[in-house]
CSV table of C-alpha atoms in Angstrom, one decimal:
chain,number,residue,atom,x,y,z
A,1,MET,CA,-13.7,-2.3,30.3
A,2,ARG,CA,-16.4,-3.5,28.1
A,3,LYS,CA,-17.1,-0.4,25.7
A,4,ILE,CA,-13.5,-0.3,25.9
A,5,PHE,CA,-12.9,-4.1,24.7
A,6,PHE,CA,-16.0,-3.7,22.5
A,7,LEU,CA,-13.7,-0.7,20.6
A,8,PHE,CA,-11.2,-2.6,20.7
A,9,LEU,CA,-12.4,-5.8,18.6
A,10,ALA,CA,-14.6,-3.3,16.0
A,11,THR,CA,-11.6,-1.9,14.9
A,12,PHE,CA,-9.0,-5.5,14.4
A,13,SER,CA,-12.7,-6.4,12.4
A,14,MET,CA,-12.7,-3.5,11.0
A,15,PHE,CA,-8.9,-2.8,10.1
A,16,PHE,CA,-8.7,-6.5,9.1
A,17,ILE,CA,-12.0,-6.1,6.6
A,18,GLU,CA,-9.7,-3.7,4.0
A,19,TYR,CA,-6.7,-4.9,4.8
A,20,PHE,CA,-8.8,-8.1,3.5
A,21,LEU,CA,-10.0,-6.1,1.0
A,22,SER,CA,-6.8,-4.3,0.2
A,23,ASN,CA,-5.9,-7.6,-1.2
A,24,LEU,CA,-8.9,-8.2,-3.4
A,25,ILE,CA,-8.7,-5.1,-5.4
A,26,GLN,CA,-6.9,-1.6,-5.3
A,27,PRO,CA,-6.6,-0.8,-1.9
A,28,ARG,CA,-8.1,3.0,-3.2
A,29,PHE,CA,-11.7,1.5,-4.3
A,30,VAL,CA,-11.5,0.2,-0.6
A,31,PRO,CA,-14.4,2.1,1.6
A,32,ASN,CA,-12.7,3.8,4.7
A,33,PHE,CA,-13.8,1.4,7.2
A,34,LEU,CA,-12.4,2.6,9.7
A,35,LEU,CA,-14.1,6.0,9.6
A,36,LEU,CA,-17.3,5.0,9.6
A,37,LEU,CA,-16.3,2.7,12.7
A,38,ILE,CA,-15.3,6.3,14.0
A,39,ILE,CA,-18.5,8.2,13.0
A,40,PHE,CA,-20.5,5.1,14.5
A,41,VAL,CA,-19.1,5.5,17.6
A,42,ASP,CA,-18.8,9.6,17.9
A,43,LEU,CA,-23.0,9.0,17.0
A,44,TYR,CA,-24.0,6.9,20.3
A,45,LEU,CA,-20.9,6.2,22.4
A,46,GLY,CA,-19.9,10.1,22.2
A,47,ILE,CA,-17.4,12.0,21.3
A,48,ARG,CA,-14.6,9.8,24.7
A,49,TYR,CA,-14.6,7.1,22.8
A,50,GLY,CA,-14.2,8.2,19.1
A,51,ILE,CA,-11.6,9.3,20.5
A,52,MET,CA,-10.0,6.3,21.7
A,53,THR,CA,-10.6,4.6,18.9
A,54,ALA,CA,-9.8,7.0,16.2
A,55,VAL,CA,-6.1,6.9,18.4
A,56,MET,CA,-6.7,3.0,18.0
A,57,ALA,CA,-7.1,2.8,14.4
A,58,GLY,CA,-4.4,5.2,13.6
A,59,ILE,CA,-2.1,3.2,15.1
A,60,MET,CA,-3.1,0.0,13.5
A,61,LYS,CA,-2.9,1.9,10.5
A,62,ASP,CA,0.4,4.1,10.7
A,63,SER,CA,1.7,0.8,12.1
A,64,PHE,CA,1.8,-0.2,8.3
A,65,GLU,CA,3.0,2.9,6.6
A,66,LEU,CA,6.0,4.4,5.3
A,67,ASN,CA,4.7,7.1,6.1
A,68,PHE,CA,5.7,9.2,9.6
A,69,PHE,CA,4.4,6.8,12.8
A,70,GLY,CA,1.3,9.2,13.6
A,71,ILE,CA,-0.1,11.1,10.3
A,72,HIS,CA,-3.3,8.9,10.7
A,73,VAL,CA,-3.8,9.1,14.1
A,74,LEU,CA,-3.7,13.3,13.5
A,75,SER,CA,-6.3,12.6,10.8
A,76,PHE,CA,-9.0,10.4,12.5
A,77,LEU,CA,-8.5,12.8,14.9
A,78,SER,CA,-9.6,15.3,13.0
A,79,ALA,CA,-12.8,13.1,11.6
A,80,ALA,CA,-13.9,11.8,15.0
A,81,TYR,CA,-13.6,15.8,16.5
A,82,LEU,CA,-15.8,17.2,12.8
A,83,ALA,CA,-18.5,14.4,13.0
A,84,ILE,CA,-19.5,15.9,16.9
A,85,PHE,CA,-19.2,19.5,14.7
A,86,LEU,CA,-20.8,18.4,11.7
A,87,LYS,CA,-23.7,16.5,13.7
A,88,LYS,CA,-25.0,19.4,15.1
A,89,TYR,CA,-25.8,20.8,11.5
A,90,LEU,CA,-26.2,17.9,8.9
A,91,TYR,CA,-27.6,14.5,11.6
A,92,MET,CA,-30.8,13.8,12.8
A,93,SER,CA,-31.6,10.5,15.1
A,94,GLY,CA,-32.9,8.1,13.4
A,95,SER,CA,-32.5,9.9,9.7
A,96,ARG,CA,-30.8,7.2,7.4
A,97,VAL,CA,-30.9,10.1,4.5
A,98,SER,CA,-28.9,12.3,7.1
A,99,ARG,CA,-26.1,9.9,8.4
A,100,LEU,CA,-25.7,8.8,4.6
A,101,VAL,CA,-24.9,13.8,4.1
A,102,LEU,CA,-23.1,13.1,7.3
A,103,VAL,CA,-20.5,10.2,5.9
A,104,THR,CA,-20.5,11.9,2.2
A,105,ALA,CA,-19.7,15.4,4.3
A,106,LEU,CA,-17.0,13.2,6.8
A,107,VAL,CA,-15.0,11.5,3.5
A,108,CYS,CA,-15.2,15.1,1.9
A,109,LEU,CA,-13.6,16.8,4.5
A,110,LEU,CA,-10.7,14.2,5.7
A,111,PHE,CA,-9.4,14.3,2.2
A,112,PRO,CA,-7.9,17.8,2.5
A,113,VAL,CA,-6.7,16.7,5.9
A,114,GLU,CA,-5.4,13.7,4.5
A,115,PHE,CA,-3.2,15.6,1.6
A,116,ILE,CA,-2.2,18.1,4.0
A,117,LEU,CA,-0.2,15.7,6.3
A,118,GLU,CA,0.7,13.6,3.2
A,119,SER,CA,2.2,16.2,1.0
A,120,MET,CA,4.6,17.6,4.5
A,121,PHE,CA,6.3,14.5,3.3
A,122,ARG,CA,5.9,13.4,-0.1
A,123,SER,CA,4.8,15.4,-3.1
A,124,PHE,CA,1.2,14.5,-4.6
A,125,SER,CA,-0.3,16.0,-7.9
A,126,LEU,CA,-3.9,17.3,-6.4
A,127,GLY,CA,-5.7,16.9,-9.5
A,128,GLU,CA,-4.3,13.1,-9.3
A,129,ALA,CA,-5.3,12.6,-5.5
A,130,VAL,CA,-9.2,13.9,-6.3
A,131,TRP,CA,-9.0,11.6,-9.6
A,132,ALA,CA,-7.2,8.4,-7.6
A,133,ILE,CA,-8.2,8.4,-4.2
A,134,LEU,CA,-11.5,11.4,-3.5
A,135,LEU,CA,-13.8,10.2,-6.3
A,136,PRO,CA,-13.8,6.5,-6.1
A,137,GLN,CA,-14.3,7.0,-1.7
A,138,VAL,CA,-16.9,9.4,-2.2
A,139,ILE,CA,-18.8,7.0,-4.0
A,140,LEU,CA,-18.1,3.6,-2.1
A,141,THR,CA,-17.7,4.4,1.4
A,142,PRO,CA,-21.0,6.0,1.9
A,143,LEU,CA,-23.1,3.1,-0.5
A,144,VAL,CA,-21.4,0.6,2.2
A,145,SER,CA,-22.2,2.7,5.3
A,146,TYR,CA,-25.9,1.8,6.0
A,147,TRP,CA,-25.2,-1.8,6.1
A,148,THR,CA,-21.6,-0.5,8.3
A,149,PHE,CA,-23.6,1.0,10.4
A,150,TYR,CA,-26.1,-2.2,11.0
A,151,TYR,CA,-24.3,-4.4,12.1
A,152,LEU,CA,-22.0,-2.7,14.2
A,153,LYS,CA,-25.6,-1.8,15.4
A,154,ARG,CA,-26.1,-5.0,16.9
A,155,CYS,CA,-23.7,-6.0,17.3
A,156,ALA,CA,-23.4,-3.6,19.8
A,157,SER,CA,-26.5,-4.1,21.6
A,158,ARG,CA,-26.4,-7.9,21.6
A,159,LEU,CA,-23.6,-6.7,24.0
A,160,TYR,CA,-25.0,-3.9,25.7
A,161,VAL,CA,-28.4,-5.3,27.0
B,1,MET,CA,-12.6,4.9,35.0
B,2,PHE,CA,-12.5,8.1,34.2
B,3,THR,CA,-13.6,10.7,37.0
B,4,GLY,CA,-11.6,13.5,36.2
B,5,ASN,CA,-12.2,16.8,33.3
B,6,TYR,CA,-12.3,14.6,29.8
B,7,LYS,CA,-10.9,17.4,28.1
B,8,LYS,CA,-8.0,17.4,29.5
B,9,LEU,CA,-7.5,13.3,28.3
B,10,ILE,CA,-8.5,14.7,24.9
B,11,TYR,CA,-5.3,17.9,25.2
B,12,VAL,CA,-3.1,14.4,27.0
B,13,LEU,CA,-4.0,12.3,23.6
B,14,ILE,CA,-3.6,15.6,21.4
B,15,LEU,CA,-0.3,16.2,23.0
B,16,ILE,CA,1.1,12.0,22.0
B,17,ILE,CA,0.8,12.9,18.7
B,18,PRO,CA,4.0,15.5,18.0
B,19,PHE,CA,5.6,13.0,20.2
B,20,PHE,CA,4.9,10.6,18.2
B,21,VAL,CA,6.3,12.7,15.0
B,22,PHE,CA,9.1,14.7,16.9
B,23,PHE,CA,10.4,11.1,18.0
B,24,GLN,CA,10.1,9.9,15.3
B,25,GLY,CA,14.2,8.6,14.7
B,26,PHE,CA,13.7,6.4,17.7
B,27,ASN,CA,13.9,3.0,17.2
B,28,TRP,CA,11.2,2.1,20.1
B,29,ILE,CA,9.0,3.6,17.2
B,30,ARG,CA,9.8,1.4,15.0
B,31,ASN,CA,10.1,-1.9,17.4
B,32,PHE,CA,6.0,-0.5,18.4
B,33,SER,CA,5.3,-0.9,14.9
B,34,SER,CA,6.5,-3.6,14.1
B,35,GLY,CA,4.7,-5.6,17.1
B,36,ILE,CA,1.9,-3.7,16.3
B,37,ILE,CA,2.5,-5.9,12.2
B,38,GLY,CA,2.8,-9.0,14.1
B,39,LEU,CA,0.3,-9.1,16.4
B,40,THR,CA,-2.2,-8.4,13.3
B,41,SER,CA,-0.3,-11.0,10.8
B,42,ALA,CA,-0.8,-14.4,12.4
B,43,PRO,CA,-4.9,-14.0,12.4
B,44,PHE,CA,-4.6,-13.0,9.1
B,45,LYS,CA,-2.2,-15.7,8.1
B,46,LEU,CA,-4.3,-18.5,9.9
B,47,ILE,CA,-7.7,-16.7,7.7
B,48,THR,CA,-6.6,-16.5,4.7
B,49,ALA,CA,-4.2,-20.1,4.7
B,50,PRO,CA,-7.4,-22.2,3.7
B,51,LEU,CA,-8.6,-19.5,1.0
B,52,PHE,CA,-5.4,-20.0,-0.6
B,53,GLU,CA,-6.1,-24.0,-0.2
B,54,LEU,CA,-9.1,-23.6,-1.9
B,55,LYS,CA,-7.8,-21.7,-4.4
B,56,LYS,CA,-4.6,-24.1,-5.4
B,57,ILE,CA,-7.6,-26.8,-6.2
B,58,VAL,CA,-9.9,-24.4,-8.0
B,59,TYR,CA,-6.8,-23.7,-10.0
B,60,TYR,CA,-5.8,-26.9,-10.9
B,61,HIS,CA,-6.8,-27.6,-14.3
B,62,TRP,CA,-5.8,-24.4,-14.9
B,63,THR,CA,-2.2,-24.2,-13.5
B,64,PHE,CA,-1.2,-27.8,-15.3
B,65,ASN,CA,-2.0,-26.0,-18.7
B,66,GLU,CA,-0.1,-23.6,-17.7
B,67,TYR,CA,2.9,-26.1,-16.7
B,68,ARG,CA,2.5,-27.3,-20.1
B,69,ARG,CA,2.6,-24.2,-21.5
B,70,LEU,CA,6.2,-23.0,-19.4
B,71,LYS,CA,7.9,-25.9,-19.8
B,72,LYS,CA,7.1,-26.5,-24.6
B,73,GLU,CA,8.3,-22.6,-24.1
B,74,THR,CA,10.8,-23.7,-22.1
B,75,ASP,CA,12.9,-26.0,-24.0
B,76,GLU,CA,12.6,-23.7,-26.6
B,77,LEU,CA,14.6,-21.2,-24.8
B,78,ARG,CA,17.1,-23.4,-24.1
B,79,SER,CA,17.7,-24.2,-27.7
B,80,ARG,CA,17.9,-20.2,-27.8
B,81,LEU,CA,20.5,-20.0,-25.0
B,82,ILE,CA,22.9,-22.5,-26.5
B,83,ALA,CA,24.2,-20.3,-29.3
B,84,GLN,CA,23.2,-17.3,-27.6
B,85,GLN,CA,26.0,-18.4,-25.4
B,86,GLU,CA,28.8,-17.8,-28.0
B,87,LEU,CA,27.9,-14.0,-28.5
B,88,VAL,CA,27.9,-14.2,-24.9
B,89,GLU,CA,31.5,-15.2,-24.2
B,90,GLU,CA,32.8,-13.4,-27.3
B,91,ASN,CA,31.3,-10.1,-25.7
B,92,ALA,CA,33.2,-11.2,-22.3
B,93,ARG,CA,36.8,-11.6,-24.3
B,94,LEU,CA,35.6,-8.0,-25.9
B,95,SER,CA,34.6,-7.0,-22.5
B,96,GLN,CA,38.2,-7.7,-20.8
B,97,LEU,CA,40.0,-6.1,-23.8
B,98,LEU,CA,38.1,-3.0,-23.5
B,99,GLU,CA,38.8,-3.1,-20.3
B,100,ILE,CA,34.8,-2.3,-19.9
B,101,LYS,CA,33.8,-3.9,-15.7
B,102,ARG,CA,30.9,-5.3,-15.8
B,103,ARG,CA,28.9,-7.1,-12.5
B,104,LEU,CA,26.5,-9.6,-13.5
B,105,VAL,CA,26.3,-11.4,-11.1
B,106,PHE,CA,25.1,-10.5,-7.8
B,107,SER,CA,24.0,-12.0,-4.3
B,108,SER,CA,20.2,-12.0,-3.4
B,109,THR,CA,18.4,-13.3,-0.2
B,110,ALA,CA,14.5,-14.6,-1.0
B,111,ALA,CA,12.0,-13.2,0.7
B,112,SER,CA,8.2,-14.1,1.4
B,113,VAL,CA,5.3,-11.7,1.7
B,114,ILE,CA,3.7,-11.2,5.1
B,115,GLY,CA,1.3,-7.8,4.4
B,116,ARG,CA,0.9,-5.2,3.0
B,117,ASN,CA,-0.3,-1.6,3.4
B,118,PRO,CA,-4.4,-0.9,2.6
B,119,SER,CA,-3.1,2.2,2.4
B,120,TYR,CA,-4.7,4.3,-0.9
B,121,TRP,CA,-1.1,7.5,0.1
B,122,ASN,CA,0.8,4.5,-0.9
B,123,SER,CA,2.2,1.4,-1.7
B,124,SER,CA,3.9,-0.7,0.2
B,125,MET,CA,4.6,-4.2,1.6
B,126,ILE,CA,5.4,-6.6,3.9
B,127,ILE,CA,8.7,-9.2,3.7
B,128,ASN,CA,9.8,-11.3,6.3
B,129,LYS,CA,13.6,-10.6,7.0
B,130,GLY,CA,14.9,-7.9,8.7
B,131,SER,CA,18.1,-6.8,9.7
B,132,ARG,CA,19.9,-10.2,10.6
B,133,ASP,CA,19.1,-11.7,7.2
B,134,GLY,CA,22.1,-8.4,6.3
B,135,ILE,CA,18.4,-5.9,5.0
B,136,LYS,CA,19.4,-3.1,5.0
B,137,PRO,CA,17.2,0.5,3.2
B,138,GLY,CA,17.2,1.4,-0.2
B,139,MET,CA,18.1,-2.4,-1.0
B,140,ALA,CA,16.6,-3.3,-4.1
B,141,VAL,CA,13.8,-5.7,-4.4
B,142,VAL,CA,13.2,-7.9,-7.6
B,143,ASN,CA,11.6,-11.2,-8.9
B,144,ALA,CA,12.1,-13.6,-11.4
B,145,LEU,CA,10.0,-10.9,-14.5
B,146,GLY,CA,11.7,-8.1,-13.2
B,147,VAL,CA,11.8,-5.0,-10.6
B,148,VAL,CA,9.1,-4.9,-7.6
B,149,GLY,CA,10.1,-1.8,-5.4
B,150,LYS,CA,13.4,-1.3,-2.8
B,151,ILE,CA,13.6,-1.9,1.2
B,152,ALA,CA,12.6,1.3,2.9
B,153,GLU,CA,12.2,0.5,6.2
B,154,VAL,CA,14.1,-2.6,8.8
B,155,THR,CA,13.3,-4.3,11.1
B,156,ASP,CA,14.9,-6.8,13.1
B,157,GLY,CA,12.9,-9.8,11.6
B,158,ALA,CA,10.9,-8.0,8.9
B,159,SER,CA,11.3,-4.7,6.2
B,160,LYS,CA,8.8,-2.6,4.4
B,161,VAL,CA,8.9,-2.2,1.3
B,162,VAL,CA,8.2,0.3,-1.1
B,163,LEU,CA,6.6,-0.1,-4.6
B,164,LEU,CA,7.4,0.5,-7.8
B,165,THR,CA,3.5,2.0,-7.9
B,166,ASP,CA,4.3,4.6,-5.0
B,167,PRO,CA,4.5,8.2,-5.7
B,168,ALA,CA,7.7,8.0,-3.9
B,169,PHE,CA,9.1,5.1,-6.0
B,170,SER,CA,11.9,5.8,-8.5
B,171,VAL,CA,14.5,4.4,-10.8
B,172,ALA,CA,17.2,4.8,-13.7
B,173,ALA,CA,15.1,3.6,-16.4
B,174,LEU,CA,15.9,2.9,-20.4
B,175,VAL,CA,14.0,2.2,-23.8
B,176,ASP,CA,15.6,-1.3,-24.7
B,177,ARG,CA,14.6,-0.6,-28.1
B,178,SER,CA,15.4,3.0,-28.7
B,179,ARG,CA,17.6,3.2,-25.4
B,180,GLU,CA,16.2,6.7,-24.6
B,181,THR,CA,16.7,7.2,-21.2
B,182,ALA,CA,13.8,8.2,-18.1
B,183,LEU,CA,13.0,7.7,-14.9
B,184,VAL,CA,10.0,5.4,-13.9
B,185,SER,CA,8.2,6.8,-10.8
B,186,GLY,CA,4.7,5.9,-9.7
B,187,SER,CA,1.8,7.8,-9.2
B,188,LEU,CA,-1.5,7.5,-6.8
B,189,THR,CA,-3.3,5.4,-9.7
B,190,GLY,CA,-1.0,2.1,-9.9
B,191,VAL,CA,0.5,2.5,-13.3
B,192,CYS,CA,3.8,4.1,-13.2
B,193,ARG,CA,4.9,7.4,-15.8
B,194,MET,CA,8.1,8.1,-16.9
B,195,ARG,CA,9.5,11.3,-16.8
B,196,TYR,CA,12.6,13.5,-17.6
B,197,ILE,CA,12.5,12.5,-21.1
B,198,ASN,CA,13.8,14.3,-23.7
B,199,LEU,CA,11.2,16.4,-26.6
B,200,GLY,CA,10.6,14.4,-29.3
B,201,ALA,CA,12.4,10.4,-28.2
B,202,ASP,CA,11.4,8.1,-30.4
B,203,ILE,CA,8.9,5.8,-27.1
B,204,GLU,CA,6.4,3.9,-29.2
B,205,VAL,CA,3.4,1.7,-26.7
B,206,GLY,CA,4.8,-1.7,-27.1
B,207,ASP,CA,8.0,-0.6,-26.4
B,208,LYS,CA,10.2,-2.7,-23.2
B,209,ILE,CA,11.4,-0.8,-20.4
B,210,ILE,CA,14.6,-2.0,-18.2
B,211,THR,CA,16.6,0.1,-16.0
B,212,SER,CA,19.9,1.3,-16.3
B,213,ALA,CA,23.9,1.3,-15.3
B,214,LEU,CA,22.9,5.1,-14.2
B,215,SER,CA,20.5,3.9,-10.8
B,216,ASN,CA,22.0,3.2,-7.7
B,217,ALA,CA,20.6,0.0,-5.7
B,218,PHE,CA,19.7,-1.8,-9.2
B,219,PRO,CA,21.6,-4.1,-11.4
B,220,GLU,CA,20.8,-2.8,-15.6
B,221,GLY,CA,18.7,-5.1,-17.5
B,222,LEU,CA,16.0,-5.8,-15.4
B,223,MET,CA,12.9,-5.3,-17.3
B,224,VAL,CA,10.8,-2.7,-15.4
B,225,GLY,CA,7.1,-2.6,-17.2
B,226,GLU,CA,6.0,-1.8,-20.6
B,227,VAL,CA,4.6,1.4,-22.5
B,228,THR,CA,0.4,1.9,-22.6
B,229,SER,CA,0.1,4.7,-23.9
B,230,VAL,CA,1.4,7.9,-24.8
B,231,ILE,CA,-0.8,11.6,-24.1
B,232,ALA,CA,0.8,14.0,-26.7
B,233,GLY,CA,2.3,16.9,-25.2
B,234,GLY,CA,2.1,20.4,-27.4
B,235,GLU,CA,4.4,22.5,-28.9
B,236,GLY,CA,7.7,22.6,-26.9
B,237,ARG,CA,5.9,20.1,-24.1
B,238,PRO,CA,7.3,16.9,-24.0
B,239,SER,CA,4.8,13.9,-24.2
B,240,GLU,CA,3.4,11.4,-21.2
B,241,TYR,CA,3.9,7.8,-20.7
B,242,PHE,CA,2.5,4.7,-18.9
B,243,VAL,CA,4.1,2.4,-18.1
B,244,LYS,CA,2.6,-1.0,-16.7
B,245,PRO,CA,4.8,-3.1,-14.2
B,246,ALA,CA,6.0,-6.1,-15.8
B,247,VAL,CA,5.0,-7.7,-12.0
B,248,SER,CA,1.7,-8.3,-10.9
B,249,LEU,CA,2.2,-6.8,-7.4
B,250,SER,CA,-1.0,-7.3,-6.2
B,251,GLN,CA,0.0,-11.4,-6.6
B,252,LEU,CA,3.7,-11.0,-5.2
B,253,GLU,CA,3.9,-14.3,-2.3
B,254,GLU,CA,7.9,-14.1,-3.1
B,255,VAL,CA,10.8,-11.6,-3.7
B,256,LEU,CA,14.4,-11.8,-4.0
B,257,VAL,CA,16.6,-8.9,-2.4
B,258,ILE,CA,19.4,-8.1,-3.6
B,259,ILE,CA,22.2,-8.6,-1.0
B,260,ARG,CA,24.9,-6.1,-2.9
């Protein structure tokens, strides 16, 4: 129960940070903190908790969305599964570089999933989506990943020591 | 707690997603999401309220100077209005003669912005008026500066507004100077595009764009934005026009919903 409570708090905090920053700057320049949380939970707590986090994060994000409810739940669930799959090939425990590569790869792989899901209900230009969304996310999300994982680890270790 | 096969749990969770997709039409999905919004917006307000107060103190001098400038501008505009009142009365008389009916006055209700969508795939916000206040999907949302967006979803006490810069938003517009008609729609980059323009249209950077009478949702003559750049097309290809919205969408706190 303690882990689930921690996951709920962490999901809420990450969503709040994204919400707060998107009020100050354009949302496309806000790093994907929820994705970083899902990757963290996958790496350190396993796929089961990663899926729970993905569902919670997706529900929070979909509540504010205009599109069909469930799109972000599905995309975050895909990210959780992809993280576990890529962990075998890209991640080495304790290596910051491999973690950075894993985050970058997941941001790049999550983009087509979200693009396809969003395009099912609205029309977007792929070139514009790459320029406006993928490029800022590929730069900003890995950039903040080190500090995000550091603070999440500190919170998790204080709760479970 | 998890004594069963965890794979079954995963399959159950995966099945939940189509459930949400198939039952979109039911109101309880919207009520559930508005419950999440209500739960998350209260702590946001609590934490951001001191920051707004601090911002007011920090910007006091700037606000006072801005007040003096606006007062001077209002006095000048008031004197011009008196001169134009004569023209308006003459126009009204001529319109009556030609039996042209125009609606110049519309009813509206004010609403406050209570949340903004942090997604980068669409631009939307949430206001604190819903079906209880007579709001319906498709109603226009404006403020003193111009067009803000349209009501997309409505619950009892809140509504989601799709903003002018959203790719799914579009409004029939025309260029104030040359009266060229076009469709203004949003994009992922936060600026608006003008589409369906005649080849060789007379549109320049700096032209004001206003809503046209062809728009169902918006009254005619509301400010949409200003043309900021033109990418000239080649032979037989139309040019691309980019419009900066008149309303600063990131600083919206209060809006008007037009109830016809």
